[in-house]
Amino acid sequence: MSAARLAQVVRESVSGLPRAFWWLWTSTLVNRLGAFVVTFMTLYLTLDRGYSASFAGLVVALHGLGGVLSSLVAGVMTDRLGRRPTMLAAQASTAFSVALLGFMEHPAAIAAVALLVGMTSNASRPAVAAMMADIVRPEDRVRAFALNYWALNLGFAISAMAAGLIAEYSYLAGFLGEAALTLVCAVLVFVKLPESRPDRPARPEGASATTGEEPAIGLGTVLRDGRFMGVVGLSFLISLIFTQGSVGLPVAMGSAGFSPRDYGLVVAVNGLLIVLLQIPVTAFIERRDPQKLLVVSALLAGYGFALTAFAGPVWAYALTVCVWTLAEIVNSPTQMGLVVRLSPVHGRGRYQGVYNLSWAVAALVAPLMAGFLIDRYGADWLWGATAVLGTVAAAGYWLLMRGLSDGDAGTGAAVAVAGGAPAPTAKPVPADAEA
C-alpha cells in the first residue's frame, strides 16, 4: 500500500465520527497509558516484595475475579444510572484503590485490595461500550470499535515501556502514576462527555401501563436471549485462545530455554502490529460479511497459536504472533459490532456486562488450562487445544449467524419479551455535543 493510499485510508477511518466519540477515545487512551498494575503485578510481588510465585498467581487470579464480579453489576448500573455516572464512579474508585494497593504491606491486605482493583477497573467497560454504541451511527460502529481498540493497544504499548523504566526506580511511583492518570480520565469524562443513555419513549395518551412501552429488560432477559448467549459462549472460547499470549506463551518459551527478554521481544510484535495495521485492515473489512470474518479470525487465532508447537528460534515465535495478531485485529471490532447489533437500545449496559463477563471468566480459566496441560502433557498439547478451540469457535460463528440480517439488529431481547416488537432507535447525539 502506497503512502498516499495509506493516508487516504487513515482520513477515511477517522472522518465522520462525532466529537463525543473522540473524547471517549481520548479517555480510553489516557486510561490505558496508566496500565501499570496489570502489567507488573507479578514482578512487583515476587521481586519487590519477595512473595512466592504461587501467592502472586493467587493475587492475579483475585484481580481477575474482581472483573467477573463487577461485569454484571456495572452493566445494570449503566442502564439504570447512565453511562457517564457509571464511568465516573468506576474511574474515581479505581484511582483510589490502585493508590491504596501501593501502600499495602500485609499479604491479606494486598489480596483484598487487588480484588477491589479488579472490580473497579473493569466496571467502566460496559458503560464505555454502551456509550460508543449510543453516539456512533450503526454503519460506523465497526470502525469506531476498531479505533477504540487501537487506542487501547497504543496506550498499552507506551505504558509497558514507561512502566518498565518506572519500576526500576519505584513500584510505588507506578501505582500512584496509574491513579493520577485514571483521575485525569475521570475529569475528561466529567467535563467533555454528555450522557448518552437514550430516553425511553413516552407512553401514548390513553395507553394502559402494559402497552405502548418497551418491555423491561433485566439480566434474565439477556440470559434467555439464545443467539446473544451463543456469542458470549464463542467469545469465551476466543478469549481462552488469545489469553494464552500472556499466559501459556511465556511459560512455554521459558521451559524451552528462552529468556524473559526474548518473550518481551516476541510479544511486542503483537502490540506493534495492532498499532500499524488496525486502521488499514479495518478499512478493508468494514463492509464485508461479519460471518465470514468471524469464522476466518477464529481459525487464524486457533491455528496461529497451534503453530507455536513448531517454532524453534525466536523469529519463528514472532511469526506465529503475526498470525494470531491478524486474527485479533479482525475479530475484536467485528465481534463488538455483532454484540451491539444484538443488544436492545435500553439494555445495552446489561448486554455489555454479560459480554464482558466472557473475557473476565476466560482470564480465570486460561491460566488453569495452560498450567494443567503444560505440566501434565507438555506445551504441544496446549497448542493443539487452541487449534481445537479455534475450529469449534469457527463452526459456532458459522451456525450462529446463519439467517442473521440487519433487521435482526438489537431486537433479540425485545422480541423475546414483547412477542416481536422491535426496540426503539437511540437518541442521536450531535457531532459537536459537549457536556
PDB file of C-alpha atoms in Angstrom, residues 103-286:
ATOM      1  CA  PHE A 103       0.819   1.089  50.282  1.00  0.00           C
ATOM      2  CA  MET A 104      -0.418  -2.343  51.371  1.00  0.00           C
ATOM      3  CA  GLU A 105       2.064  -4.469  53.325  1.00  0.00           C
ATOM      4  CA  HIS A 106       0.216  -7.484  54.746  1.00  0.00           C
ATOM      5  CA  PRO A 107      -0.440 -10.357  52.289  1.00  0.00           C
ATOM      6  CA  ALA A 108      -4.154 -10.488  53.156  1.00  0.00           C
ATOM      7  CA  ALA A 109      -4.480  -6.741  52.622  1.00  0.00           C
ATOM      8  CA  ILE A 110      -2.705  -6.955  49.261  1.00  0.00           C
ATOM      9  CA  ALA A 111      -5.010  -9.771  48.148  1.00  0.00           C
ATOM     10  CA  ALA A 112      -8.159  -7.943  49.284  1.00  0.00           C
ATOM     11  CA  VAL A 113      -7.232  -4.650  47.614  1.00  0.00           C
ATOM     12  CA  ALA A 114      -6.203  -6.475  44.418  1.00  0.00           C
ATOM     13  CA  LEU A 115      -9.724  -7.924  44.309  1.00  0.00           C
ATOM     14  CA  LEU A 116     -11.103  -4.392  44.751  1.00  0.00           C
ATOM     15  CA  VAL A 117      -8.870  -3.046  41.963  1.00  0.00           C
ATOM     16  CA  GLY A 118     -10.118  -5.808  39.659  1.00  0.00           C
ATOM     17  CA  MET A 119     -13.719  -4.870  40.414  1.00  0.00           C
ATOM     18  CA  THR A 120     -13.313  -1.128  39.940  1.00  0.00           C
ATOM     19  CA  SER A 121     -11.009  -1.184  36.912  1.00  0.00           C
ATOM     20  CA  ASN A 122     -13.398  -3.396  34.939  1.00  0.00           C
ATOM     21  CA  ALA A 123     -16.580  -1.571  35.939  1.00  0.00           C
ATOM     22  CA  SER A 124     -16.326   1.128  33.266  1.00  0.00           C
ATOM     23  CA  ARG A 125     -16.139  -1.253  30.291  1.00  0.00           C
ATOM     24  CA  PRO A 126     -19.900  -1.850  29.782  1.00  0.00           C
ATOM     25  CA  ALA A 127     -20.535   1.901  30.058  1.00  0.00           C
ATOM     26  CA  VAL A 128     -17.830   2.777  27.527  1.00  0.00           C
ATOM     27  CA  ALA A 129     -19.102   0.249  25.001  1.00  0.00           C
ATOM     28  CA  ALA A 130     -22.736   1.273  25.517  1.00  0.00           C
ATOM     29  CA  MET A 131     -21.920   4.968  25.107  1.00  0.00           C
ATOM     30  CA  MET A 132     -19.983   4.245  21.939  1.00  0.00           C
ATOM     31  CA  ALA A 133     -22.972   2.386  20.525  1.00  0.00           C
ATOM     32  CA  ASP A 134     -25.243   5.293  21.523  1.00  0.00           C
ATOM     33  CA  ILE A 135     -23.273   8.078  19.859  1.00  0.00           C
ATOM     34  CA  VAL A 136     -21.968   6.383  16.693  1.00  0.00           C
ATOM     35  CA  ARG A 137     -24.119   5.623  13.658  1.00  0.00           C
ATOM     36  CA  PRO A 138     -24.712   1.891  13.061  1.00  0.00           C
ATOM     37  CA  GLU A 139     -22.758   1.905   9.793  1.00  0.00           C
ATOM     38  CA  ASP A 140     -19.718   3.412  11.569  1.00  0.00           C
ATOM     39  CA  ARG A 141     -19.652   1.183  14.652  1.00  0.00           C
ATOM     40  CA  VAL A 142     -17.135  -1.410  13.437  1.00  0.00           C
ATOM     41  CA  ARG A 143     -14.771   1.434  12.541  1.00  0.00           C
ATOM     42  CA  ALA A 144     -15.350   3.142  15.904  1.00  0.00           C
ATOM     43  CA  PHE A 145     -14.725  -0.028  17.903  1.00  0.00           C
ATOM     44  CA  ALA A 146     -11.577  -0.663  15.850  1.00  0.00           C
ATOM     45  CA  LEU A 147     -10.271   2.835  16.595  1.00  0.00           C
ATOM     46  CA  ASN A 148     -11.013   2.358  20.290  1.00  0.00           C
ATOM     47  CA  TYR A 149      -9.196  -0.989  20.238  1.00  0.00           C
ATOM     48  CA  TRP A 150      -6.289   0.762  18.506  1.00  0.00           C
ATOM     49  CA  ALA A 151      -6.191   3.321  21.327  1.00  0.00           C
ATOM     50  CA  LEU A 152      -6.148   0.524  23.906  1.00  0.00           C
ATOM     51  CA  ASN A 153      -3.123  -1.101  22.300  1.00  0.00           C
ATOM     52  CA  LEU A 154      -1.294   2.147  21.613  1.00  0.00           C
ATOM     53  CA  GLY A 155      -1.735   3.167  25.250  1.00  0.00           C
ATOM     54  CA  PHE A 156      -0.657  -0.261  26.454  1.00  0.00           C
ATOM     55  CA  ALA A 157       2.466  -0.252  24.259  1.00  0.00           C
ATOM     56  CA  ILE A 158       3.528   3.131  25.597  1.00  0.00           C
ATOM     57  CA  SER A 159       2.649   2.317  29.199  1.00  0.00           C
ATOM     58  CA  ALA A 160       4.523  -1.005  29.106  1.00  0.00           C
ATOM     59  CA  MET A 161       7.742   0.722  28.068  1.00  0.00           C
ATOM     60  CA  ALA A 162       7.304   3.586  30.516  1.00  0.00           C
ATOM     61  CA  ALA A 163       6.251   1.288  33.355  1.00  0.00           C
ATOM     62  CA  GLY A 164       9.399  -0.793  32.899  1.00  0.00           C
ATOM     63  CA  LEU A 165      11.534   2.298  33.478  1.00  0.00           C
ATOM     64  CA  ILE A 166       9.372   3.443  36.388  1.00  0.00           C
ATOM     65  CA  ALA A 167       9.559   0.006  38.028  1.00  0.00           C
ATOM     66  CA  GLU A 168      13.353   0.190  38.102  1.00  0.00           C
ATOM     67  CA  TYR A 169      13.049   3.405  40.107  1.00  0.00           C
ATOM     68  CA  SER A 170       9.966   2.796  42.257  1.00  0.00           C
ATOM     69  CA  TYR A 171       6.982   0.484  42.043  1.00  0.00           C
ATOM     70  CA  LEU A 172       5.042   2.861  44.279  1.00  0.00           C
ATOM     71  CA  ALA A 173       5.531   5.605  41.698  1.00  0.00           C
ATOM     72  CA  GLY A 174       3.904   3.301  39.150  1.00  0.00           C
ATOM     73  CA  PHE A 175       0.836   2.760  41.331  1.00  0.00           C
ATOM     74  CA  LEU A 176       0.490   6.474  42.033  1.00  0.00           C
ATOM     75  CA  GLY A 177       1.044   7.294  38.359  1.00  0.00           C
ATOM     76  CA  GLU A 178      -1.775   4.968  37.306  1.00  0.00           C
ATOM     77  CA  ALA A 179      -4.044   6.510  39.942  1.00  0.00           C
ATOM     78  CA  ALA A 180      -3.260  10.016  38.667  1.00  0.00           C
ATOM     79  CA  LEU A 181      -3.931   9.128  35.020  1.00  0.00           C
ATOM     80  CA  THR A 182      -7.179   7.413  35.982  1.00  0.00           C
ATOM     81  CA  LEU A 183      -8.276  10.615  37.706  1.00  0.00           C
ATOM     82  CA  VAL A 184      -7.393  12.567  34.552  1.00  0.00           C
ATOM     83  CA  CYS A 185      -9.609  10.156  32.645  1.00  0.00           C
ATOM     84  CA  ALA A 186     -12.462  10.813  35.089  1.00  0.00           C
ATOM     85  CA  VAL A 187     -12.037  14.568  34.652  1.00  0.00           C
ATOM     86  CA  LEU A 188     -12.231  14.194  30.872  1.00  0.00           C
ATOM     87  CA  VAL A 189     -15.461  12.233  31.195  1.00  0.00           C
ATOM     88  CA  PHE A 190     -16.940  14.773  33.617  1.00  0.00           C
ATOM     89  CA  VAL A 191     -16.016  17.847  31.560  1.00  0.00           C
ATOM     90  CA  LYS A 192     -16.357  16.670  27.962  1.00  0.00           C
ATOM     91  CA  LEU A 193     -18.774  13.761  27.691  1.00  0.00           C
ATOM     92  CA  PRO A 194     -22.557  14.233  27.763  1.00  0.00           C
ATOM     93  CA  GLU A 195     -24.838  11.472  28.987  1.00  0.00           C
ATOM     94  CA  SER A 196     -25.886   9.372  26.000  1.00  0.00           C
ATOM     95  CA  ARG A 197     -28.394   6.946  27.512  1.00  0.00           C
ATOM     96  CA  PRO A 198     -31.445   7.004  25.213  1.00  0.00           C
ATOM     97  CA  ASP A 199     -34.690   8.284  26.703  1.00  0.00           C
ATOM     98  CA  ARG A 200     -37.453   5.746  26.927  1.00  0.00           C
ATOM     99  CA  PRO A 201     -40.360   6.653  24.660  1.00  0.00           C
ATOM    100  CA  ALA A 202     -43.305   8.272  26.396  1.00  0.00           C
ATOM    101  CA  ARG A 203     -46.427   6.154  26.794  1.00  0.00           C
ATOM    102  CA  PRO A 204     -49.093   7.207  24.295  1.00  0.00           C
ATOM    103  CA  GLU A 205     -52.032   9.068  25.814  1.00  0.00           C
ATOM    104  CA  GLY A 206     -54.746   6.657  26.823  1.00  0.00           C
ATOM    105  CA  ALA A 207     -52.499   3.620  26.645  1.00  0.00           C
ATOM    106  CA  SER A 208     -52.515   1.202  29.562  1.00  0.00           C
ATOM    107  CA  ALA A 209     -49.498   0.544  31.748  1.00  0.00           C
ATOM    108  CA  THR A 210     -48.869  -2.707  29.906  1.00  0.00           C
ATOM    109  CA  THR A 211     -48.992  -1.339  26.372  1.00  0.00           C
ATOM    110  CA  GLY A 212     -47.165   1.297  24.423  1.00  0.00           C
ATOM    111  CA  GLU A 213     -43.888   0.891  26.353  1.00  0.00           C
ATOM    112  CA  GLU A 214     -40.713  -1.014  25.632  1.00  0.00           C
ATOM    113  CA  PRO A 215     -40.669  -4.167  27.786  1.00  0.00           C
ATOM    114  CA  ALA A 216     -38.390  -4.045  30.821  1.00  0.00           C
ATOM    115  CA  ILE A 217     -35.030  -5.658  30.185  1.00  0.00           C
ATOM    116  CA  GLY A 218     -33.337  -7.430  33.069  1.00  0.00           C
ATOM    117  CA  LEU A 219     -30.415  -9.811  33.364  1.00  0.00           C
ATOM    118  CA  GLY A 220     -32.843 -12.701  32.944  1.00  0.00           C
ATOM    119  CA  THR A 221     -33.826 -11.270  29.571  1.00  0.00           C
ATOM    120  CA  VAL A 222     -30.203 -11.297  28.478  1.00  0.00           C
ATOM    121  CA  LEU A 223     -29.648 -14.848  29.668  1.00  0.00           C
ATOM    122  CA  ARG A 224     -32.741 -16.038  27.769  1.00  0.00           C
ATOM    123  CA  ASP A 225     -31.545 -14.434  24.525  1.00  0.00           C
ATOM    124  CA  GLY A 226     -30.218 -17.587  22.901  1.00  0.00           C
ATOM    125  CA  ARG A 227     -28.371 -16.052  19.974  1.00  0.00           C
ATOM    126  CA  PHE A 228     -26.660 -13.458  22.144  1.00  0.00           C
ATOM    127  CA  MET A 229     -25.619 -16.013  24.760  1.00  0.00           C
ATOM    128  CA  GLY A 230     -24.187 -18.030  21.886  1.00  0.00           C
ATOM    129  CA  VAL A 231     -21.994 -15.030  21.053  1.00  0.00           C
ATOM    130  CA  VAL A 232     -20.943 -14.849  24.718  1.00  0.00           C
ATOM    131  CA  GLY A 233     -20.000 -18.521  24.689  1.00  0.00           C
ATOM    132  CA  LEU A 234     -17.993 -18.150  21.490  1.00  0.00           C
ATOM    133  CA  SER A 235     -16.333 -15.043  22.896  1.00  0.00           C
ATOM    134  CA  PHE A 236     -15.256 -17.137  25.883  1.00  0.00           C
ATOM    135  CA  LEU A 237     -13.608 -19.690  23.558  1.00  0.00           C
ATOM    136  CA  ILE A 238     -11.833 -16.946  21.601  1.00  0.00           C
ATOM    137  CA  SER A 239     -10.724 -15.331  24.862  1.00  0.00           C
ATOM    138  CA  LEU A 240      -9.233 -18.618  26.067  1.00  0.00           C
ATOM    139  CA  ILE A 241      -7.129 -18.661  22.903  1.00  0.00           C
ATOM    140  CA  PHE A 242      -5.926 -15.062  22.930  1.00  0.00           C
ATOM    141  CA  THR A 243      -5.148 -15.088  26.669  1.00  0.00           C
ATOM    142  CA  GLN A 244      -2.507 -17.749  26.018  1.00  0.00           C
ATOM    143  CA  GLY A 245      -0.344 -14.989  24.563  1.00  0.00           C
ATOM    144  CA  SER A 246       0.241 -13.707  28.089  1.00  0.00           C
ATOM    145  CA  VAL A 247      -0.228 -16.978  29.992  1.00  0.00           C
ATOM    146  CA  GLY A 248       0.843 -20.064  28.038  1.00  0.00           C
ATOM    147  CA  LEU A 249       3.371 -18.475  25.682  1.00  0.00           C
ATOM    148  CA  PRO A 250       5.780 -17.105  28.333  1.00  0.00           C
ATOM    149  CA  VAL A 251       5.692 -20.402  30.249  1.00  0.00           C
ATOM    150  CA  ALA A 252       6.319 -22.426  27.092  1.00  0.00           C
ATOM    151  CA  MET A 253       9.156 -20.151  25.952  1.00  0.00           C
ATOM    152  CA  GLY A 254      10.697 -20.226  29.429  1.00  0.00           C
ATOM    153  CA  SER A 255      10.630 -24.024  29.552  1.00  0.00           C
ATOM    154  CA  ALA A 256      12.244 -24.045  26.084  1.00  0.00           C
ATOM    155  CA  GLY A 257      15.190 -22.046  27.427  1.00  0.00           C
ATOM    156  CA  PHE A 258      14.277 -18.554  26.258  1.00  0.00           C
ATOM    157  CA  SER A 259      14.804 -15.521  28.490  1.00  0.00           C
ATOM    158  CA  PRO A 260      12.183 -13.013  29.632  1.00  0.00           C
ATOM    159  CA  ARG A 261      13.790 -10.555  27.205  1.00  0.00           C
ATOM    160  CA  ASP A 262      13.138 -12.995  24.336  1.00  0.00           C
ATOM    161  CA  TYR A 263       9.490 -13.263  25.320  1.00  0.00           C
ATOM    162  CA  GLY A 264       9.227  -9.489  25.628  1.00  0.00           C
ATOM    163  CA  LEU A 265      10.533  -9.041  22.098  1.00  0.00           C
ATOM    164  CA  VAL A 266       8.174 -11.675  20.716  1.00  0.00           C
ATOM    165  CA  VAL A 267       5.024 -10.413  22.412  1.00  0.00           C
ATOM    166  CA  ALA A 268       5.902  -6.815  21.483  1.00  0.00           C
ATOM    167  CA  VAL A 269       5.178  -7.829  17.879  1.00  0.00           C
ATOM    168  CA  ASN A 270       1.514  -8.140  18.877  1.00  0.00           C
ATOM    169  CA  GLY A 271       1.140  -4.544  20.026  1.00  0.00           C
ATOM    170  CA  LEU A 272       3.261  -3.155  17.195  1.00  0.00           C
ATOM    171  CA  LEU A 273       1.214  -4.904  14.507  1.00  0.00           C
ATOM    172  CA  ILE A 274      -2.081  -3.761  16.022  1.00  0.00           C
ATOM    173  CA  VAL A 275      -0.886  -0.158  16.089  1.00  0.00           C
ATOM    174  CA  LEU A 276       0.329  -0.372  12.472  1.00  0.00           C
ATOM    175  CA  LEU A 277      -2.417  -2.500  10.896  1.00  0.00           C
ATOM    176  CA  GLN A 278      -5.658  -1.937  12.832  1.00  0.00           C
ATOM    177  CA  ILE A 279      -6.743   1.100  10.794  1.00  0.00           C
ATOM    178  CA  PRO A 280      -5.931  -0.187   7.259  1.00  0.00           C
ATOM    179  CA  VAL A 281      -7.253  -3.697   7.972  1.00  0.00           C
ATOM    180  CA  THR A 282     -10.478  -2.280   9.406  1.00  0.00           C
ATOM    181  CA  ALA A 283     -10.923  -0.156   6.282  1.00  0.00           C
ATOM    182  CA  PHE A 284     -10.617  -3.371   4.254  1.00  0.00           C
ATOM    183  CA  ILE A 285     -13.072  -5.457   6.310  1.00  0.00           C
ATOM    184  CA  GLU A 286     -15.584  -2.779   7.368  1.00  0.00           C
TER     185      GLU A 286
END
